[in-house]
């Protein structure tokens, strides 16, 4: 019995210690812990580092060193470096790369990143990665999906149409039949500010380069006092708007909106 009490007590203390450890981390580390940074190496040369776009990031900076293992000296010799700051988004990512840097198996990468938020600079601790096979981007390791069906254009088109159909069926199975093609741009006093709902929706989509082809898939539009609603031709079209418009459009999916408020 005593030992059980002891055990429970020490578990509780351990949890407390963990919580305190987190609480005692400096603010900047708690802040930077929430960003996942990805590192990928290419053959024969190239390194890329990125993190997803976040409203908390104004500038993303990287301080990265690559060292060669050297058995005769104690640590790696840091003979390559990449120091870059960027505030430009590429495909929804803060993306830093050096196509010329050669990184090989067995090298060590040491890096930390910086984030500016509200003009304040936060930096992470230094992290180390041993370069093993998993860090390399190798197309041959990737599975072959429909893009491998090149060659015959006709077959490729049929395949794409078939996949679209499959996807929509799967989506319906996942989200249920209440899934809709409806989207909504919130805009206070929209009925006073917007003269032509269709023009408004189409021009909002047109402003995002990746969404231009979807302008013709807008089926209906309507004005509400707090925004402009519209319906896309298919569910997939709706998901494209949500996915490709992320970070560019403050568009609302009624389906997930209703789920969240339930
Ligand atoms: C390892 O380190 C020693 C001493 O710093 C140096 O002389 C040698 O060239 C290094 N070897 C390699 C493979 O970099
Ligand atoms: C990136 O920004 C940080 C913080 O402002 C600065 O200390 C560093 O020198 C910058 N690095 C480059 C390569 O501009
Ligand atoms: C919306 O209209 C009301 C009434 O005319 C006005 O008081 C309010 O400031 C407007 N809001 C915006 C964001 O324009």
mmCIF file of C-alpha atoms and ligand atoms in Angstrom:
data_model
loop_
_atom_site.group_PDB
_atom_site.id
_atom_site.type_symbol
_atom_site.label_atom_id
_atom_site.label_comp_id
_atom_site.label_asym_id
_atom_site.label_seq_id
_atom_site.Cartn_x
_atom_site.Cartn_y
_atom_site.Cartn_z
ATOM 1 C CA UNK A 1 0.000 0.000 0.000
ATOM 2 C CA UNK A 2 2.726 2.391 0.988
ATOM 3 C CA UNK A 3 4.612 1.701 -2.138
ATOM 4 C CA UNK A 4 1.481 2.358 -4.207
ATOM 5 C CA UNK A 5 0.972 5.709 -2.513
ATOM 6 C CA UNK A 6 4.630 6.415 -3.046
ATOM 7 C CA UNK A 7 4.299 5.496 -6.698
ATOM 8 C CA UNK A 8 1.269 7.729 -7.242
ATOM 9 C CA UNK A 9 2.943 10.547 -5.407
ATOM 10 C CA UNK A 10 6.076 10.327 -7.485
ATOM 11 C CA UNK A 11 3.994 10.242 -10.673
ATOM 12 C CA UNK A 12 2.247 13.391 -9.552
ATOM 13 C CA UNK A 13 5.575 15.005 -8.753
ATOM 14 C CA UNK A 14 6.940 14.004 -12.113
ATOM 15 C CA UNK A 15 4.008 15.604 -13.862
ATOM 16 C CA UNK A 16 4.464 18.700 -11.780
ATOM 17 C CA UNK A 17 8.126 18.801 -12.685
ATOM 18 C CA UNK A 18 7.249 18.514 -16.371
ATOM 19 C CA UNK A 19 4.697 21.247 -16.159
ATOM 20 C CA UNK A 20 7.183 23.417 -14.345
ATOM 21 C CA UNK A 21 9.881 22.685 -16.843
ATOM 22 C CA UNK A 22 7.616 24.053 -19.527
ATOM 23 C CA UNK A 23 6.592 26.979 -17.374
ATOM 24 C CA UNK A 24 10.230 27.797 -16.712
ATOM 25 C CA UNK A 25 11.158 27.872 -20.357
ATOM 26 C CA UNK A 26 11.813 31.402 -21.471
ATOM 27 C CA UNK A 27 8.873 32.932 -23.349
ATOM 28 C CA UNK A 28 10.681 32.961 -26.652
ATOM 29 C CA UNK A 29 11.199 29.198 -26.510
ATOM 30 C CA UNK A 30 7.585 28.480 -25.606
ATOM 31 C CA UNK A 31 6.653 30.634 -28.566
ATOM 32 C CA UNK A 32 8.987 29.038 -31.092
ATOM 33 C CA UNK A 33 8.104 25.499 -29.966
ATOM 34 C CA UNK A 34 4.815 25.725 -31.829
ATOM 35 C CA UNK A 35 6.417 25.984 -35.262
ATOM 36 C CA UNK A 36 7.391 22.817 -37.080
ATOM 37 C CA UNK A 37 10.444 23.268 -39.258
ATOM 38 C CA UNK A 38 11.128 20.800 -42.050
ATOM 39 C CA UNK A 39 14.526 20.067 -43.530
ATOM 40 C CA UNK A 40 15.027 18.219 -46.770
ATOM 41 C CA UNK A 41 18.197 17.410 -48.662
ATOM 42 C CA UNK A 42 18.505 16.826 -52.398
ATOM 43 C CA UNK A 43 20.940 14.855 -54.477
ATOM 44 C CA UNK A 44 23.435 15.663 -55.872
ATOM 45 C CA UNK A 45 23.080 19.063 -54.172
ATOM 46 C CA UNK A 46 20.538 21.279 -52.498
ATOM 47 C CA UNK A 47 18.968 21.836 -49.121
ATOM 48 C CA UNK A 48 15.555 23.253 -48.326
ATOM 49 C CA UNK A 49 14.071 24.344 -45.047
ATOM 50 C CA UNK A 50 10.524 25.511 -44.541
ATOM 51 C CA UNK A 51 7.764 26.173 -42.088
ATOM 52 C CA UNK A 52 4.070 26.627 -42.771
ATOM 53 C CA UNK A 53 2.610 30.065 -43.070
ATOM 54 C CA UNK A 54 1.246 31.286 -39.765
ATOM 55 C CA UNK A 55 -0.374 34.573 -38.766
ATOM 56 C CA UNK A 56 2.211 34.653 -35.966
ATOM 57 C CA UNK A 57 5.141 34.893 -38.386
ATOM 58 C CA UNK A 58 6.172 38.126 -40.042
ATOM 59 C CA UNK A 59 9.707 37.078 -40.911
ATOM 60 C CA UNK A 60 11.244 33.627 -40.826
ATOM 61 C CA UNK A 61 15.000 33.408 -40.457
ATOM 62 C CA UNK A 62 17.407 30.541 -40.511
ATOM 63 C CA UNK A 63 20.896 30.035 -39.167
ATOM 64 C CA UNK A 64 22.104 26.658 -40.380
ATOM 65 C CA UNK A 65 25.476 24.953 -40.434
ATOM 66 C CA UNK A 66 26.500 21.686 -41.980
ATOM 67 C CA UNK A 67 29.482 19.801 -40.672
ATOM 68 C CA UNK A 68 31.444 16.822 -41.859
ATOM 69 C CA UNK A 69 32.048 14.067 -39.398
ATOM 70 C CA UNK A 70 35.702 13.890 -38.490
ATOM 71 C CA UNK A 71 36.923 11.085 -36.286
ATOM 72 C CA UNK A 72 40.253 12.696 -35.574
ATOM 73 C CA UNK A 73 38.743 15.867 -34.153
ATOM 74 C CA UNK A 74 36.036 15.931 -31.478
ATOM 75 C CA UNK A 75 33.069 17.476 -33.198
ATOM 76 C CA UNK A 76 32.059 18.074 -36.781
ATOM 77 C CA UNK A 77 33.820 20.806 -38.709
ATOM 78 C CA UNK A 78 31.171 23.326 -39.744
ATOM 79 C CA UNK A 79 32.296 24.085 -43.263
ATOM 80 C CA UNK A 80 28.950 25.028 -44.867
ATOM 81 C CA UNK A 81 26.397 27.562 -43.740
ATOM 82 C CA UNK A 82 23.084 29.054 -44.745
ATOM 83 C CA UNK A 83 21.967 32.335 -43.188
ATOM 84 C CA UNK A 84 18.767 33.667 -44.695
ATOM 85 C CA UNK A 85 15.767 35.709 -43.593
ATOM 86 C CA UNK A 86 12.584 35.733 -45.589
ATOM 87 C CA UNK A 87 9.158 37.277 -45.332
ATOM 88 C CA UNK A 88 7.984 35.956 -48.687
ATOM 89 C CA UNK A 89 5.511 33.086 -48.868
ATOM 90 C CA UNK A 90 5.912 30.318 -51.445
ATOM 91 C CA UNK A 91 2.938 27.944 -51.720
ATOM 92 C CA UNK A 92 1.842 28.814 -48.220
ATOM 93 C CA UNK A 93 5.283 28.299 -46.750
ATOM 94 C CA UNK A 94 8.229 30.355 -45.613
ATOM 95 C CA UNK A 95 10.747 28.610 -47.752
ATOM 96 C CA UNK A 96 14.537 28.832 -47.646
ATOM 97 C CA UNK A 97 16.792 26.900 -49.955
ATOM 98 C CA UNK A 98 20.281 26.675 -51.342
ATOM 99 C CA UNK A 99 20.439 24.587 -54.501
ATOM 100 C CA UNK A 100 24.226 24.473 -54.562
ATOM 101 C CA UNK A 101 24.969 23.195 -51.094
ATOM 102 C CA UNK A 102 26.203 19.626 -51.036
ATOM 103 C CA UNK A 103 25.044 17.637 -48.014
ATOM 104 C CA UNK A 104 26.027 14.015 -47.664
ATOM 105 C CA UNK A 105 25.014 11.044 -45.605
ATOM 106 C CA UNK A 106 26.770 11.147 -42.239
ATOM 107 C CA UNK A 107 27.021 14.946 -42.168
ATOM 108 C CA UNK A 108 25.555 16.800 -39.232
ATOM 109 C CA UNK A 109 23.153 19.716 -39.599
ATOM 110 C CA UNK A 110 22.936 22.232 -36.787
ATOM 111 C CA UNK A 111 20.351 24.968 -37.007
ATOM 112 C CA UNK A 112 18.129 27.362 -35.222
ATOM 113 C CA UNK A 113 15.387 29.536 -36.598
ATOM 114 C CA UNK A 114 14.157 33.012 -35.889
ATOM 115 C CA UNK A 115 10.648 34.354 -36.063
ATOM 116 C CA UNK A 116 9.592 37.934 -35.838
ATOM 117 C CA UNK A 117 6.153 38.576 -34.443
ATOM 118 C CA UNK A 118 4.883 42.108 -33.825
ATOM 119 C CA UNK A 119 8.406 43.365 -34.521
ATOM 120 C CA UNK A 120 9.809 41.171 -31.728
ATOM 121 C CA UNK A 121 12.487 38.628 -32.515
ATOM 122 C CA UNK A 122 12.130 35.107 -31.135
ATOM 123 C CA UNK A 123 14.661 32.400 -31.754
ATOM 124 C CA UNK A 124 14.631 28.665 -31.153
ATOM 125 C CA UNK A 125 17.323 26.632 -29.456
ATOM 126 C CA UNK A 126 19.912 25.048 -31.685
ATOM 127 C CA UNK A 127 18.940 21.623 -32.965
ATOM 128 C CA UNK A 128 21.082 18.935 -34.505
ATOM 129 C CA UNK A 129 20.179 16.394 -37.133
ATOM 130 C CA UNK A 130 22.348 13.560 -38.335
ATOM 131 C CA UNK A 131 21.945 13.264 -42.086
ATOM 132 C CA UNK A 132 20.512 9.830 -42.768
ATOM 133 C CA UNK A 133 18.591 8.453 -45.700
ATOM 134 C CA UNK A 134 15.202 9.733 -44.519
ATOM 135 C CA UNK A 135 16.315 13.339 -44.943
ATOM 136 C CA UNK A 136 16.771 12.953 -48.695
ATOM 137 C CA UNK A 137 14.101 13.708 -51.220
ATOM 138 C CA UNK A 138 14.047 10.810 -53.672
ATOM 139 C CA UNK A 139 11.288 10.728 -56.255
ATOM 140 C CA UNK A 140 11.895 7.011 -56.815
ATOM 141 C CA UNK A 141 10.924 6.394 -53.175
ATOM 142 C CA UNK A 142 7.565 8.014 -53.711
ATOM 143 C CA UNK A 143 4.537 6.030 -54.695
ATOM 144 C CA UNK A 144 3.254 6.306 -58.201
ATOM 145 C CA UNK A 145 -0.139 7.943 -58.323
ATOM 146 C CA UNK A 146 -2.042 9.088 -61.369
ATOM 147 C CA UNK A 147 0.699 11.498 -62.484
ATOM 148 C CA UNK A 148 2.665 8.448 -63.597
ATOM 149 C CA UNK A 149 0.055 7.808 -66.261
ATOM 150 C CA UNK A 150 1.570 10.169 -68.763
ATOM 151 C CA UNK A 151 1.907 9.259 -72.395
ATOM 152 C CA UNK A 152 -1.619 8.878 -73.644
ATOM 153 C CA UNK A 153 -3.496 12.157 -73.099
ATOM 154 C CA UNK A 154 -6.884 10.516 -73.516
ATOM 155 C CA UNK A 155 -6.128 7.872 -70.869
ATOM 156 C CA UNK A 156 -4.795 10.551 -68.545
ATOM 157 C CA UNK A 157 -7.982 12.632 -68.886
ATOM 158 C CA UNK A 158 -10.164 9.629 -68.233
ATOM 159 C CA UNK A 159 -8.076 8.732 -65.226
ATOM 160 C CA UNK A 160 -8.347 12.253 -63.812
ATOM 161 C CA UNK A 161 -12.118 12.246 -64.284
ATOM 162 C CA UNK A 162 -12.348 8.857 -62.632
ATOM 163 C CA UNK A 163 -10.204 9.944 -59.681
ATOM 164 C CA UNK A 164 -12.308 13.069 -59.207
ATOM 165 C CA UNK A 165 -15.400 10.932 -59.054
ATOM 166 C CA UNK A 166 -13.788 8.568 -56.530
ATOM 167 C CA UNK A 167 -12.616 11.469 -54.393
ATOM 168 C CA UNK A 168 -16.038 13.047 -54.282
ATOM 169 C CA UNK A 169 -17.588 9.736 -53.263
ATOM 170 C CA UNK A 170 -14.995 9.355 -50.506
ATOM 171 C CA UNK A 171 -15.546 12.894 -49.325
ATOM 172 C CA UNK A 172 -19.280 12.327 -49.153
ATOM 173 C CA UNK A 173 -18.703 9.140 -47.168
ATOM 174 C CA UNK A 174 -16.472 11.021 -44.731
ATOM 175 C CA UNK A 175 -18.434 14.185 -44.167
ATOM 176 C CA UNK A 176 -21.874 12.780 -44.830
ATOM 177 C CA UNK A 177 -24.582 13.963 -47.141
ATOM 178 C CA UNK A 178 -24.881 17.308 -45.369
ATOM 179 C CA UNK A 179 -21.651 18.352 -47.105
ATOM 180 C CA UNK A 180 -22.334 21.302 -49.331
ATOM 181 C CA UNK A 181 -20.594 23.271 -52.016
ATOM 182 C CA UNK A 182 -21.281 26.520 -50.181
ATOM 183 C CA UNK A 183 -18.694 29.071 -49.131
ATOM 184 C CA UNK A 184 -18.947 32.491 -47.577
ATOM 185 C CA UNK A 185 -16.903 35.701 -47.545
ATOM 186 C CA UNK A 186 -17.639 37.503 -44.272
ATOM 187 C CA UNK A 187 -18.045 41.236 -44.814
ATOM 188 C CA UNK A 188 -19.879 43.521 -42.454
ATOM 189 C CA UNK A 189 -22.609 45.607 -44.109
ATOM 190 C CA UNK A 190 -22.073 43.694 -47.330
ATOM 191 C CA UNK A 191 -25.525 44.599 -48.614
ATOM 192 C CA UNK A 192 -24.496 48.262 -48.545
ATOM 193 C CA UNK A 193 -20.967 47.792 -49.825
ATOM 194 C CA UNK A 194 -21.391 45.230 -52.589
ATOM 195 C CA UNK A 195 -23.401 46.079 -55.657
ATOM 196 C CA UNK A 196 -22.894 42.856 -57.573
ATOM 197 C CA UNK A 197 -22.381 39.663 -55.553
ATOM 198 C CA UNK A 198 -21.246 37.583 -58.516
ATOM 199 C CA UNK A 199 -18.663 40.137 -59.568
ATOM 200 C CA UNK A 200 -17.462 40.418 -55.973
ATOM 201 C CA UNK A 201 -16.970 36.650 -55.551
ATOM 202 C CA UNK A 202 -15.329 36.162 -58.923
ATOM 203 C CA UNK A 203 -12.944 39.040 -58.495
ATOM 204 C CA UNK A 204 -11.948 37.833 -55.007
ATOM 205 C CA UNK A 205 -11.110 34.421 -56.486
ATOM 206 C CA UNK A 206 -9.407 35.969 -59.485
ATOM 207 C CA UNK A 207 -7.010 37.866 -57.216
ATOM 208 C CA UNK A 208 -5.425 34.550 -56.166
ATOM 209 C CA UNK A 209 -3.490 33.243 -59.125
ATOM 210 C CA UNK A 210 -4.054 29.554 -58.336
ATOM 211 C CA UNK A 211 -7.808 30.121 -58.109
ATOM 212 C CA UNK A 212 -8.281 31.817 -61.473
ATOM 213 C CA UNK A 213 -9.332 28.635 -63.277
ATOM 214 C CA UNK A 214 -12.078 28.190 -60.680
ATOM 215 C CA UNK A 215 -13.819 31.481 -61.412
ATOM 216 C CA UNK A 216 -16.029 29.686 -63.911
ATOM 217 C CA UNK A 217 -17.022 27.068 -61.348
ATOM 218 C CA UNK A 218 -18.966 29.568 -59.257
ATOM 219 C CA UNK A 219 -22.600 28.537 -59.730
ATOM 220 C CA UNK A 220 -24.638 30.890 -57.569
ATOM 221 C CA UNK A 221 -23.949 33.909 -55.396
ATOM 222 C CA UNK A 222 -26.007 35.829 -52.878
ATOM 223 C CA UNK A 223 -25.716 38.866 -50.655
ATOM 224 C CA UNK A 224 -26.293 38.728 -46.909
ATOM 225 C CA UNK A 225 -26.037 41.581 -44.425
ATOM 226 C CA UNK A 226 -22.780 40.134 -43.047
ATOM 227 C CA UNK A 227 -21.136 38.788 -46.155
ATOM 228 C CA UNK A 228 -21.319 37.312 -49.606
ATOM 229 C CA UNK A 229 -22.150 33.649 -50.099
ATOM 230 C CA UNK A 230 -21.576 31.453 -53.083
ATOM 231 C CA UNK A 231 -21.812 27.889 -54.271
ATOM 232 C CA UNK A 232 -19.137 26.059 -56.243
ATOM 233 C CA UNK A 233 -19.935 23.583 -58.983
ATOM 234 C CA UNK A 234 -18.546 20.541 -57.129
ATOM 235 C CA UNK A 235 -17.319 19.670 -53.648
ATOM 236 C CA UNK A 236 -13.811 19.328 -55.040
ATOM 237 C CA UNK A 237 -14.005 22.857 -56.413
ATOM 238 C CA UNK A 238 -14.976 24.017 -52.946
ATOM 239 C CA UNK A 239 -12.024 22.220 -51.367
ATOM 240 C CA UNK A 240 -9.699 23.715 -53.950
ATOM 241 C CA UNK A 241 -10.852 27.199 -52.994
ATOM 242 C CA UNK A 242 -10.298 26.432 -49.315
ATOM 243 C CA UNK A 243 -6.917 24.807 -49.843
ATOM 244 C CA UNK A 244 -5.400 27.081 -52.471
ATOM 245 C CA UNK A 245 -6.917 30.191 -50.928
ATOM 246 C CA UNK A 246 -5.450 29.511 -47.499
ATOM 247 C CA UNK A 247 -3.592 32.572 -46.326
ATOM 248 C CA UNK A 248 -5.015 34.685 -49.146
ATOM 249 C CA UNK A 249 -8.777 34.516 -48.688
ATOM 250 C CA UNK A 250 -10.717 34.693 -45.446
ATOM 251 C CA UNK A 251 -13.344 32.379 -46.805
ATOM 252 C CA UNK A 252 -15.594 30.278 -44.577
ATOM 253 C CA UNK A 253 -16.701 26.712 -45.191
ATOM 254 C CA UNK A 254 -20.223 26.471 -43.868
ATOM 255 C CA UNK A 255 -19.895 22.750 -43.228
ATOM 256 C CA UNK A 256 -17.004 22.983 -40.780
ATOM 257 C CA UNK A 257 -18.425 26.225 -39.411
ATOM 258 C CA UNK A 258 -21.664 24.453 -38.475
ATOM 259 C CA UNK A 259 -19.783 21.473 -37.029
ATOM 260 C CA UNK A 260 -17.651 23.680 -34.810
ATOM 261 C CA UNK A 261 -20.539 25.659 -33.431
ATOM 262 C CA UNK A 262 -22.508 22.501 -32.570
HETATM 263 C C1 LIG B 1 39.819 16.156 -39.521
HETATM 264 O O1 LIG B 1 40.334 17.123 -38.631
HETATM 265 C C2 LIG B 1 41.765 17.228 -38.678
HETATM 266 C C3 LIG B 1 42.178 18.210 -37.582
HETATM 267 O O2 LIG B 1 41.283 19.276 -37.433
HETATM 268 C C4 LIG B 1 42.149 17.721 -40.084
HETATM 269 O O3 LIG B 1 43.564 17.835 -40.174
HETATM 270 C C5 LIG B 1 41.642 16.715 -41.115
HETATM 271 O O4 LIG B 1 41.914 17.166 -42.416
HETATM 272 C C6 LIG B 1 40.149 16.500 -40.949
HETATM 273 N N1 LIG B 1 39.684 15.425 -41.830
HETATM 274 C C7 LIG B 1 38.654 15.551 -42.652
HETATM 275 C C8 LIG B 1 38.259 14.328 -43.438
HETATM 276 O O5 LIG B 1 38.016 16.602 -42.791
HETATM 277 C C1 LIG B 2 18.363 37.969 -40.139
HETATM 278 O O1 LIG B 2 17.684 38.695 -39.144
HETATM 279 C C2 LIG B 2 18.347 38.704 -37.880
HETATM 280 C C3 LIG B 2 17.467 39.418 -36.889
HETATM 281 O O2 LIG B 2 16.994 40.647 -37.386
HETATM 282 C C4 LIG B 2 19.722 39.370 -38.014
HETATM 283 O O3 LIG B 2 20.397 39.340 -36.773
HETATM 284 C C5 LIG B 2 20.522 38.622 -39.074
HETATM 285 O O4 LIG B 2 21.728 39.258 -39.293
HETATM 286 C C6 LIG B 2 19.751 38.514 -40.386
HETATM 287 N N1 LIG B 2 20.478 37.653 -41.288
HETATM 288 C C7 LIG B 2 20.626 37.932 -42.592
HETATM 289 C C8 LIG B 2 21.397 36.958 -43.375
HETATM 290 O O5 LIG B 2 20.181 38.944 -43.091
HETATM 291 C C1 LIG B 3 -22.263 49.018 -40.645
HETATM 292 O O1 LIG B 3 -23.405 49.872 -40.690
HETATM 293 C C2 LIG B 3 -23.770 50.428 -39.437
HETATM 294 C C3 LIG B 3 -25.029 51.192 -39.646
HETATM 295 O O2 LIG B 3 -24.999 52.004 -40.799
HETATM 296 C C4 LIG B 3 -22.601 51.287 -38.922
HETATM 297 O O3 LIG B 3 -22.929 51.827 -37.665
HETATM 298 C C5 LIG B 3 -21.353 50.436 -38.801
HETATM 299 O O4 LIG B 3 -20.248 51.236 -38.416
HETATM 300 C C6 LIG B 3 -21.043 49.769 -40.132
HETATM 301 N N1 LIG B 3 -19.894 48.871 -39.968
HETATM 302 C C7 LIG B 3 -18.873 48.824 -40.791
HETATM 303 C C8 LIG B 3 -17.776 47.878 -40.456
HETATM 304 O O5 LIG B 3 -18.822 49.527 -41.811
#
